[in-house]
Structures are given as C-alpha cells and as structure tokens.
PDB file of C-alpha atoms in Angstrom:
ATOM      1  CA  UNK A  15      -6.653 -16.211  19.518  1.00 52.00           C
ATOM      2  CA  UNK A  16      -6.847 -12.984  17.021  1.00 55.00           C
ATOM      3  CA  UNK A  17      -9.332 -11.423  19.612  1.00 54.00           C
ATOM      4  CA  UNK A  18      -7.167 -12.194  22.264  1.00 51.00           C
ATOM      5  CA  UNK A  19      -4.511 -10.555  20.536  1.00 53.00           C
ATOM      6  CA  UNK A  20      -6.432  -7.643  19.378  1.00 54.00           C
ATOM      7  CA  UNK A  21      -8.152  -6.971  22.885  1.00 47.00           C
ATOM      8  CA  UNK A  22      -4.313  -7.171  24.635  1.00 51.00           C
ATOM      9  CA  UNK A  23      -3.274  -4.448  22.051  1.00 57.00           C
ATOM     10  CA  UNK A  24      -5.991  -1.975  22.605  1.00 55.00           C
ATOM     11  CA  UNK A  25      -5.877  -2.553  26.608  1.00 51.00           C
ATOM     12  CA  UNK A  26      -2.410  -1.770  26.593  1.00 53.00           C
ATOM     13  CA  UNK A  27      -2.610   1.004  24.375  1.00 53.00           C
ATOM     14  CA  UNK A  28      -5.246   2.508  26.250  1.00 51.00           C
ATOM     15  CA  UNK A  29      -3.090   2.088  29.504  1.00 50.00           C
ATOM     16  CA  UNK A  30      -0.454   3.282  27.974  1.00 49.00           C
ATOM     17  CA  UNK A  31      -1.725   6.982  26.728  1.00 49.00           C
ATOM     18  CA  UNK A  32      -3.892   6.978  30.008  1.00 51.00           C
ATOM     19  CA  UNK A  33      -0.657   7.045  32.010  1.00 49.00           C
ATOM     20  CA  UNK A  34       1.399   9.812  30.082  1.00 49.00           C
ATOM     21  CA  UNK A  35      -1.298  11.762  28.917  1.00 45.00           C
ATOM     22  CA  UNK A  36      -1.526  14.681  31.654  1.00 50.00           C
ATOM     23  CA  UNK A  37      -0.311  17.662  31.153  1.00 54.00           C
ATOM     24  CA  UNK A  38      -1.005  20.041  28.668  1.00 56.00           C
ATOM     25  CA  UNK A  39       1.768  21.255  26.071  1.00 59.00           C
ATOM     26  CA  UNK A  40      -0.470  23.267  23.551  1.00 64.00           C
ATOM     27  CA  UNK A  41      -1.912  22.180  20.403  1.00 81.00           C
ATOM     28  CA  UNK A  42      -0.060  20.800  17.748  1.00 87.00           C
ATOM     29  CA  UNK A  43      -1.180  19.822  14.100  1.00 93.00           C
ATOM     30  CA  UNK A  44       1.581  18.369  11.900  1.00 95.00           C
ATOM     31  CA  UNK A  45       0.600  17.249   8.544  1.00 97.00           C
ATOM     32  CA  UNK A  46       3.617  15.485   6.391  1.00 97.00           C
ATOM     33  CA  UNK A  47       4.540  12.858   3.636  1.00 98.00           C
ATOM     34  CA  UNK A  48       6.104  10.294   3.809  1.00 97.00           C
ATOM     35  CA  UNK A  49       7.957   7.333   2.069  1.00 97.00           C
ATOM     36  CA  UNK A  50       9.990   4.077   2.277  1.00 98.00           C
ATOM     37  CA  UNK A  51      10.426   0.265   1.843  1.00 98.00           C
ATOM     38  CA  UNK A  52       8.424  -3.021   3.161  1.00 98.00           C
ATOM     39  CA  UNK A  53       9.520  -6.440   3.449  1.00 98.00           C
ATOM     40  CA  UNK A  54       6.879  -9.026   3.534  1.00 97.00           C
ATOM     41  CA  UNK A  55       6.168 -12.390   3.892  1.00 97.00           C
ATOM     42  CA  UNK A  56       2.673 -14.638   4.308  1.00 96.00           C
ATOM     43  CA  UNK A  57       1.866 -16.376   7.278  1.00 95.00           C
ATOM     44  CA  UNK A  58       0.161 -19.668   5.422  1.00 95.00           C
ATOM     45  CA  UNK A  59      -1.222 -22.868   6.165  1.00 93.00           C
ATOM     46  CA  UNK A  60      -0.319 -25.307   4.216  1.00 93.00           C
ATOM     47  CA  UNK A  61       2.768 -23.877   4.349  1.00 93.00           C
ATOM     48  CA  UNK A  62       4.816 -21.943   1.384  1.00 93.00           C
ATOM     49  CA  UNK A  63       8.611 -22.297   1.144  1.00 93.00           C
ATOM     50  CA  UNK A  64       9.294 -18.323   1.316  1.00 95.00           C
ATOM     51  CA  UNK A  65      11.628 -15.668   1.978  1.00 94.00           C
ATOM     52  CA  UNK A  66      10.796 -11.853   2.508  1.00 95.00           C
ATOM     53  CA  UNK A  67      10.136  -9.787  -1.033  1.00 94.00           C
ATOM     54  CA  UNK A  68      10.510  -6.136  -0.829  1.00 96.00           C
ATOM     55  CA  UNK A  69       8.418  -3.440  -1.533  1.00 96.00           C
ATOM     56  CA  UNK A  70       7.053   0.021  -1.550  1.00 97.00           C
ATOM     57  CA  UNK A  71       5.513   2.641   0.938  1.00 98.00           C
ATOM     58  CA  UNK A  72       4.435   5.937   0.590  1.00 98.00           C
ATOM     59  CA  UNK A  73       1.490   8.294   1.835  1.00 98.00           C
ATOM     60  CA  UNK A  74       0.509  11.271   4.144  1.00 98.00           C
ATOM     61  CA  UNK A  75       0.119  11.667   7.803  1.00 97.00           C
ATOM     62  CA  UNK A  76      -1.567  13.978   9.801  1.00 97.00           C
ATOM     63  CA  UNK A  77      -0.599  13.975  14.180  1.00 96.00           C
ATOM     64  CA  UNK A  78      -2.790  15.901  17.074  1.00 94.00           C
ATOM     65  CA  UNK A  79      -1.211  16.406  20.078  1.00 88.00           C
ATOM     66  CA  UNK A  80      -2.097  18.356  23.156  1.00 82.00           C
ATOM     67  CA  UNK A  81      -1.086  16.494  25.733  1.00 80.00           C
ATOM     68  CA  UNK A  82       2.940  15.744  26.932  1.00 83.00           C
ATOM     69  CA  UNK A  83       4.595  12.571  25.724  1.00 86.00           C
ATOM     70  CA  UNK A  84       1.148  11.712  24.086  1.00 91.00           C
ATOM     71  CA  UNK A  85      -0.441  11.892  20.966  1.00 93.00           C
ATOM     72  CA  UNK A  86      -2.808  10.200  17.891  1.00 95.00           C
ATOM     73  CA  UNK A  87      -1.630   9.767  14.657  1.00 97.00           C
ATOM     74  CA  UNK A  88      -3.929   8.752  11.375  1.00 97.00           C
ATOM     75  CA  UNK A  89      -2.418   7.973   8.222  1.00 98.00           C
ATOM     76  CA  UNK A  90      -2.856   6.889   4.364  1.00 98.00           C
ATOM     77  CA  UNK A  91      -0.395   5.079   2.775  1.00 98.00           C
ATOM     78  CA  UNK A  92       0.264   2.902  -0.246  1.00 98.00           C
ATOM     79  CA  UNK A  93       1.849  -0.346   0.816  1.00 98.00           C
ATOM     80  CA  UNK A  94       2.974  -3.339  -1.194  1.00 98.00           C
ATOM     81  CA  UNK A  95       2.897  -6.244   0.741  1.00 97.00           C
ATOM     82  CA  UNK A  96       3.388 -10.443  -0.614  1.00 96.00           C
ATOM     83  CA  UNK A  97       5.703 -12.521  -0.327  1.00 96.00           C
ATOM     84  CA  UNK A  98       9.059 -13.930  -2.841  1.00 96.00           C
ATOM     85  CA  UNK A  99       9.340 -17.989  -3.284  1.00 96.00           C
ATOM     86  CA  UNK A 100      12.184 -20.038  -2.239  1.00 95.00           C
ATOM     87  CA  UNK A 101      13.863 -21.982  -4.494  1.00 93.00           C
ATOM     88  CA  UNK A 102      17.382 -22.281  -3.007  1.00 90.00           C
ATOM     89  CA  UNK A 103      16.993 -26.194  -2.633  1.00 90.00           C
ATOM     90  CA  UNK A 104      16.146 -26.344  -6.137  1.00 90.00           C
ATOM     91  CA  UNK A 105      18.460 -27.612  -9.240  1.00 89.00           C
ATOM     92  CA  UNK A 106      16.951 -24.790 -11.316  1.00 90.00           C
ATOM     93  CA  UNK A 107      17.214 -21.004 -10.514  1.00 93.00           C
ATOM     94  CA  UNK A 108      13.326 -20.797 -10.565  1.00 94.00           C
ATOM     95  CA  UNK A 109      11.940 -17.598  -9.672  1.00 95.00           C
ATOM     96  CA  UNK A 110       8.225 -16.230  -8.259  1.00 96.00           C
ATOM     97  CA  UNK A 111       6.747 -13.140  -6.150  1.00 96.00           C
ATOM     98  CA  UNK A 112       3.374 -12.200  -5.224  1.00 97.00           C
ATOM     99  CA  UNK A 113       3.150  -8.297  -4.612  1.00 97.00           C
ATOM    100  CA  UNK A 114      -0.261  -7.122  -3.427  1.00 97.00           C
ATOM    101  CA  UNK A 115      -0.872  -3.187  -3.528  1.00 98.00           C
ATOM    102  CA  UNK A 116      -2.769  -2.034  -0.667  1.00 98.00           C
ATOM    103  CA  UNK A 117      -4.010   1.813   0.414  1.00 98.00           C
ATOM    104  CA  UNK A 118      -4.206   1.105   4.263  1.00 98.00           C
ATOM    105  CA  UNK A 119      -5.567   3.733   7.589  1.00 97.00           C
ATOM    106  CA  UNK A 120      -3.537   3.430  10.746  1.00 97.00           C
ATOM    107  CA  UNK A 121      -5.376   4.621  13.584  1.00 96.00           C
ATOM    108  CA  UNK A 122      -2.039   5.144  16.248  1.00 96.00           C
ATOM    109  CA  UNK A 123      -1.260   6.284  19.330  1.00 95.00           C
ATOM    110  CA  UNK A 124       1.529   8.131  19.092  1.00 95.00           C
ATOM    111  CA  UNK A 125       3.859   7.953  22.732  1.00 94.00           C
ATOM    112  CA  UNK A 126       7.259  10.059  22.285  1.00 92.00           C
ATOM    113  CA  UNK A 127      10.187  11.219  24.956  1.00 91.00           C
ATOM    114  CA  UNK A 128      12.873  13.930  24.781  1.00 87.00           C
ATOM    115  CA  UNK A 129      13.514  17.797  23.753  1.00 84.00           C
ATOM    116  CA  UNK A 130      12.068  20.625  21.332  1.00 80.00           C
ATOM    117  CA  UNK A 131      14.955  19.240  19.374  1.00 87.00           C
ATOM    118  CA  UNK A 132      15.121  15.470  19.291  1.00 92.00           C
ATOM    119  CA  UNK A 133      12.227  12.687  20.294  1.00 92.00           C
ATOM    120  CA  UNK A 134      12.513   9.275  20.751  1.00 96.00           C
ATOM    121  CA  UNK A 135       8.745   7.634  20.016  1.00 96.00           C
ATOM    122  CA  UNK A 136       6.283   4.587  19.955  1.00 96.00           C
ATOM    123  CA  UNK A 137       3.501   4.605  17.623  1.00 97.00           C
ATOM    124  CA  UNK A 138       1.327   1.001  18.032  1.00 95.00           C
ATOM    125  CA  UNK A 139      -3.270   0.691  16.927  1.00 95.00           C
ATOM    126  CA  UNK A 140      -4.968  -1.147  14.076  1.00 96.00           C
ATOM    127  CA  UNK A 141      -5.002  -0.731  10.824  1.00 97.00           C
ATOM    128  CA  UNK A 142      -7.172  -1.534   7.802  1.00 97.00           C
ATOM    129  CA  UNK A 143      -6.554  -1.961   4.251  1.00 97.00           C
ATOM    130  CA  UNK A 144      -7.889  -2.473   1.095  1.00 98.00           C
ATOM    131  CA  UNK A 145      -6.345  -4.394  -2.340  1.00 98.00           C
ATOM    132  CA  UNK A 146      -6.570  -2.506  -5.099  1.00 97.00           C
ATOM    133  CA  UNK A 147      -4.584  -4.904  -7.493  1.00 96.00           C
ATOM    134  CA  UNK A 148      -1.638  -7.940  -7.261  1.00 97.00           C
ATOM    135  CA  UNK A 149       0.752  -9.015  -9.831  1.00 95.00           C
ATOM    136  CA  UNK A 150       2.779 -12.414 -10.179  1.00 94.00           C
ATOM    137  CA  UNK A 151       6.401 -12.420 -10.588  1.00 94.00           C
ATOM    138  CA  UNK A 152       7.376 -15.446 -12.519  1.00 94.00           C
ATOM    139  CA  UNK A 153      10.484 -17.144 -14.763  1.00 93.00           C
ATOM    140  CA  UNK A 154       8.150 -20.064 -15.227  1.00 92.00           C
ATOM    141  CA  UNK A 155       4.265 -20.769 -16.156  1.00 92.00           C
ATOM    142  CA  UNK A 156       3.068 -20.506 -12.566  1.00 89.00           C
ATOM    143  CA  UNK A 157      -0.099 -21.869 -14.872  1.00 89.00           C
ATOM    144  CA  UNK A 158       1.337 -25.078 -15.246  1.00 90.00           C
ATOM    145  CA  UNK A 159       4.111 -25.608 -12.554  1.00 90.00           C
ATOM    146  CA  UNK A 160       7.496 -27.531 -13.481  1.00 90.00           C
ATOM    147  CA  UNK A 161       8.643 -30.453 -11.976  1.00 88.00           C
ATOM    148  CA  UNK A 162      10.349 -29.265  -9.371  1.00 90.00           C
ATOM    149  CA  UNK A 163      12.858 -31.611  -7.132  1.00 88.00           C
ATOM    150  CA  UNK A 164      11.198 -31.283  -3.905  1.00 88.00           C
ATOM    151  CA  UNK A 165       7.744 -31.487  -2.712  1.00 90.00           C
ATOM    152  CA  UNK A 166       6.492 -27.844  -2.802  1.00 91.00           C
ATOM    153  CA  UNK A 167       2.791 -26.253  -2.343  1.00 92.00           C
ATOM    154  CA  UNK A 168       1.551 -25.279  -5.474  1.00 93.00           C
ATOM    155  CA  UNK A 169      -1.843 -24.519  -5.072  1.00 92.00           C
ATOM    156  CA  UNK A 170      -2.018 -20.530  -4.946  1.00 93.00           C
ATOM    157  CA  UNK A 171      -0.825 -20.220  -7.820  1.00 93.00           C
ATOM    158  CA  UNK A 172      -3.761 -20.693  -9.535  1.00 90.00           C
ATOM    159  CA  UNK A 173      -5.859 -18.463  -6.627  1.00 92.00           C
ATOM    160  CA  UNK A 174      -6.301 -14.492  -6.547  1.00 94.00           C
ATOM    161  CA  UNK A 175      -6.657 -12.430  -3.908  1.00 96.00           C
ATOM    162  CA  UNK A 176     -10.319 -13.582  -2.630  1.00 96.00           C
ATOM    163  CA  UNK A 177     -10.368 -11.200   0.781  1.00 96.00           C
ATOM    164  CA  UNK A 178      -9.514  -7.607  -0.924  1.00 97.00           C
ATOM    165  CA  UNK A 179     -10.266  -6.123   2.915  1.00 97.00           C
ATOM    166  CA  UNK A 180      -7.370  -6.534   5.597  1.00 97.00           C
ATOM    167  CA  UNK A 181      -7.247  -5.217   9.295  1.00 96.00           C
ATOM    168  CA  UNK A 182      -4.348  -5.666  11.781  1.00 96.00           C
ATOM    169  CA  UNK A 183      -2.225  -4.737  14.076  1.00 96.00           C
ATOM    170  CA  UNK A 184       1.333  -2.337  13.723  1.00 96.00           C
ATOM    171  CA  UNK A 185       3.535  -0.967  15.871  1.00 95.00           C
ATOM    172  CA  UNK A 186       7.007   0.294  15.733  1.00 96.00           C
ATOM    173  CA  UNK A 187       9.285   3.247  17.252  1.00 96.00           C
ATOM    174  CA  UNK A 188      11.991   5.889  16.153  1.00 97.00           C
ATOM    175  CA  UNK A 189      13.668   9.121  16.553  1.00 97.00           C
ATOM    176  CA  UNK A 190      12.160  12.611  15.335  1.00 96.00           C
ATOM    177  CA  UNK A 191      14.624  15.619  14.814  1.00 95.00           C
ATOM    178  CA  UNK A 192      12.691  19.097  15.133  1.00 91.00           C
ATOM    179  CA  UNK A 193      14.008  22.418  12.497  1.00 90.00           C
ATOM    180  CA  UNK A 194      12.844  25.537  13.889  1.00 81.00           C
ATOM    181  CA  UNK A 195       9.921  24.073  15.954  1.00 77.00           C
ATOM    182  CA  UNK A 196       7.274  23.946  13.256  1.00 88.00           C
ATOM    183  CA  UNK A 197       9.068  21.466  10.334  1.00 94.00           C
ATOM    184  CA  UNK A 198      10.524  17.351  11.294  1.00 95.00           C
ATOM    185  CA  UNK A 199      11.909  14.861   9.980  1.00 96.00           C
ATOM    186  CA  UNK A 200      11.116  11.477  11.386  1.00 97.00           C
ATOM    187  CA  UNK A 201      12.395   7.750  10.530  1.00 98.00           C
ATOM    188  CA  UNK A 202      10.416   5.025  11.794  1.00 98.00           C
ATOM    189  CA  UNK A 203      10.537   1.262  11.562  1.00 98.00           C
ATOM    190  CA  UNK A 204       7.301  -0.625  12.279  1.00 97.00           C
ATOM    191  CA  UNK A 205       5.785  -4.076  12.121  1.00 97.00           C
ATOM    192  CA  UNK A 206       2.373  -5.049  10.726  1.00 97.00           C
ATOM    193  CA  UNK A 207       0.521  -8.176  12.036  1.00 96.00           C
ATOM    194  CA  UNK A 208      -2.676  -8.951  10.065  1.00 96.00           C
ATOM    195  CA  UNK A 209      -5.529 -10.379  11.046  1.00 94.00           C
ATOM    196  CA  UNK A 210      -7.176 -11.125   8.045  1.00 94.00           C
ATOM    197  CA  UNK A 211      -6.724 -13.834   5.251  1.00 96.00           C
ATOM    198  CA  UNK A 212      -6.489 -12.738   1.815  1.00 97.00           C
ATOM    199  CA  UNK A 213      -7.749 -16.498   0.801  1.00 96.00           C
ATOM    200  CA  UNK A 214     -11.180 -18.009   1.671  1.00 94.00           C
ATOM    201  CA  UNK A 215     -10.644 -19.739   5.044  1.00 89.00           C
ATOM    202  CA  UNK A 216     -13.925 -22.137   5.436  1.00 90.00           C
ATOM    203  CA  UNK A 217     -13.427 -25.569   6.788  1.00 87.00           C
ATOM    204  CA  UNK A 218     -13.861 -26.511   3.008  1.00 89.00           C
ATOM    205  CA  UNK A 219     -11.264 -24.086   1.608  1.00 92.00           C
ATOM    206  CA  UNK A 220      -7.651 -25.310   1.345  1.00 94.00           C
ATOM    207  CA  UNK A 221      -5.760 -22.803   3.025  1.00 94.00           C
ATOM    208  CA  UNK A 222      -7.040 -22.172   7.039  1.00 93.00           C
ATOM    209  CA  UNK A 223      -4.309 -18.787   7.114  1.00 94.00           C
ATOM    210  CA  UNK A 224      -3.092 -16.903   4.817  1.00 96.00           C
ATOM    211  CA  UNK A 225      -2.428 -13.032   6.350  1.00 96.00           C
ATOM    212  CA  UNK A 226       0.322 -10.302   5.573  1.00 97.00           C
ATOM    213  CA  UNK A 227       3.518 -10.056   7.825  1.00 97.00           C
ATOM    214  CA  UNK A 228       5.566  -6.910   7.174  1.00 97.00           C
ATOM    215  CA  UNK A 229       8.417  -4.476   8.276  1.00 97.00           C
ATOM    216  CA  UNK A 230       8.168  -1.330   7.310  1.00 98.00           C
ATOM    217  CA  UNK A 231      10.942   0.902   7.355  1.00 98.00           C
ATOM    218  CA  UNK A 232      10.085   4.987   5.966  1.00 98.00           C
ATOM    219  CA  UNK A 233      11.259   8.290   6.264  1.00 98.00           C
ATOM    220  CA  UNK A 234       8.652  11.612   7.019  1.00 97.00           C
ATOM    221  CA  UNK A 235       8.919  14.938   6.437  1.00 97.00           C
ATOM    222  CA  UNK A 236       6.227  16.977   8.361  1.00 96.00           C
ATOM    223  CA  UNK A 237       5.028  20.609   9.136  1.00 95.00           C
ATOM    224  CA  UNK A 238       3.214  21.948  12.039  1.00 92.00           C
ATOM    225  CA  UNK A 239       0.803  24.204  11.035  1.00 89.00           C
ATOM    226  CA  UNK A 240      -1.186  24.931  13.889  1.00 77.00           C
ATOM    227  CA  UNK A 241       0.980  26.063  17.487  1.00 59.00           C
ATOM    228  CA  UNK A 242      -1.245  27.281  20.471  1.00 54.00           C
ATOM    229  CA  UNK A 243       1.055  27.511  23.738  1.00 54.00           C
ATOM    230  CA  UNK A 244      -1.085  27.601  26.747  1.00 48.00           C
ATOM    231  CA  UNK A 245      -1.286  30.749  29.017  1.00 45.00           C
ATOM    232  CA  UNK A 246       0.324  30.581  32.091  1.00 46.00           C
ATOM    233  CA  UNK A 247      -2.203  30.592  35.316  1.00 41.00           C
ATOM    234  CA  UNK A 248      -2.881  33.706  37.500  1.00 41.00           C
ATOM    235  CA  UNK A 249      -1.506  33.770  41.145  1.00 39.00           C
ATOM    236  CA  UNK A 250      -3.417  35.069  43.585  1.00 40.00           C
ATOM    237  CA  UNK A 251      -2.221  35.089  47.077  1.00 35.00           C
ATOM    238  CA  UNK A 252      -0.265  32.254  46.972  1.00 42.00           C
ATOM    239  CA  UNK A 253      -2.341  30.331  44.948  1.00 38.00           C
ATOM    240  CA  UNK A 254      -2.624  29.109  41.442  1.00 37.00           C
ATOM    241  CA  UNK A 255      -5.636  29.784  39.404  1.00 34.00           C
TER     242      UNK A 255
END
C-alpha cells in the first residue's frame, strides 16, 4: 500500500509540472528562512489513546524557477514531531508527550498562480528525515505506569526511537506576497505523511505501525538573488526567431 501511495504521488507530481511547465519567465534563485509550529500525532498499531502535541519548525529554503507557474523547491528544516497522551477518560489529570527532533530534506515541486505581487501555490514530493534526539514528557513514572481506570497501551513507554531514518510524503499550499520583486514573504500550511516506522515492525515486534502524522503551519521570508529576464526574439519578415 505505501508504494502504491508513493508511486500515485510522484505520477501526479510529474503530470502536474509536465503540464504547466512551458514557458520561460527567466531565472529565479530565492534563498530564505523560515519558521513555525507542527502538530503531530502517531499513526500506531496497537493503538495509543492520543491527541495532537505541538511543536517546533524552523530551517532554510532555497527555490529555482525558470519556467511559468512551475518550480522546485529543496529545504532543511528542524521539525519536532510525536505525539501528547490522552487522559481525558481518566480520574487523575495524568499527563505524557513524546517529542522527537528531526532535521528533514523536502525535495518539492513547487506549482504557484497569480501576479508579480501576490501568488497563490502548491508545493507536494518526499521527504526524508533523520532523529537526532526524543524526550518524554511525564507527571508520572512512565517507568512503572499507574493504575490507570481504563485499559490503555503501555508498552512504548519503555521503547526508544529504534528507526532514527524517516521518509514520506508532504504537501500543502499558500499565498506568497512579493516587495519590490526580489524579497517575499510566504505562509504555508502543509501535511506530512510518513512512511516509515520509528519502532521495529517484524512479524515478532509488537507494534506493525508506528509513523509520524503532522501539520505544519510556518512563515518564510526569502530573497531572490539571482534575476535573468529573457530577451525578447528577433522578427524578421513576419516571423519570430
């Protein structure tokens, strides 16, 4: 099913730039930062009783584009992604969060629509990421789980992250307001399916799926630094060289 999913994705997003991308608007090179907030969840079998916890997002962009309404976008960001528990059917105001602190590489195609001034755009590709450390959130010893008054899945408590690589799938849109051609600022929301478990996912291992889920919501600031309008062709005799 995820190589269904993956090969739908890339055949649509190669459909997609094959049908805008044709005529040439000059080069442009923006390079930016950029920064915002995640919400998270894991999508895990046996199942966790969960809500979405909220996190961080920041990194640096860089976007080529040459052709009109098209364009490829690469990125690396710091992400926190996890999950927060839910205790709301519980007698006692127990707390506990997983965050997990990823750098991640989008690889996008970038598909946009308006004026000099003001775009409307689609950015959608894979992505892959890498853990580079997790901390547990806790007002009890996660160690040695209470009693609680429900039946509740307890086992990853006691289990790290065991898959430190991720890969996925995102995709999102927004609007992109241009300052004297060369400087934007951009807000996007976007949506990140993984593909990968962050827990071993043998026949023999307890959990068969356990991959990140998260909305991503940031605002960019970027700069073009490099401009090249293209030269208008020569008529000759009522044609166009």
């Amino acid at each position: 099913m995820k190589r269904v999913l993956i090969f739908a994705f890339l055949l649509a997003v190669v459909s997609t730039s094959g049908g805008f991308a044709q005529k040439k608007i000059g080069k442009e090179l923006f390079l930016g930062v950029k920064g915002g907030t995640t919400w998270s969840r894991l999508s895990i079998d046996p199942n966790i009783k969960q809500t979405m916890g909220m996190g961080y997002l920041g990194g640096v962009s860089m976007r080529y584009a040459e052709e009109k309404f098209f364009g490829v976008i690469v990125e690396l960001n710091f992400a926190q992604h996890g999950w927060k528990e839910d205790f709301a059917e519980e007698t006692n105001p127990y707390r506990y969060r997983r965050v997990l602190n990823y750098l991640e590489l989008p690889f996008l195609a970038h598909i946009y629509f308006g004026n000099r001034a003001f775009r409307f755009f689609i950015n959608l590709g894979p992505q892959i990421g890498l853990c580079i450390g997790e901390n547990s959130i806790s007002n009890f010893n996660y160690a040695e789980p209470p009693a609680f008054d429900l039946p509740r899945e307890t086992t990853h408590y006691a289990k790290g992250v065991e898959h430190p690589f991720d890969y996925g799938l995102t995709g999102g849109g927004g609007f992109e307001i241009r300052i004297r051609e060369r400087h934007a600022i951009l807000v996007e929301a976007r949506y990140y399916f993984g593909l990968g478990d962050i827990f071993n996912n043998r026949s023999s291992d307890y959990f068969s799926v356990s991959s990140n889920q998260s909305i991503l919501l940031s605002l960019s600031y970027m700069v073009n630094i490099k401009k090249q309008k293209n030269r208008p062709a020569a008529i000759r005799y009522g044609s166009l060289y």
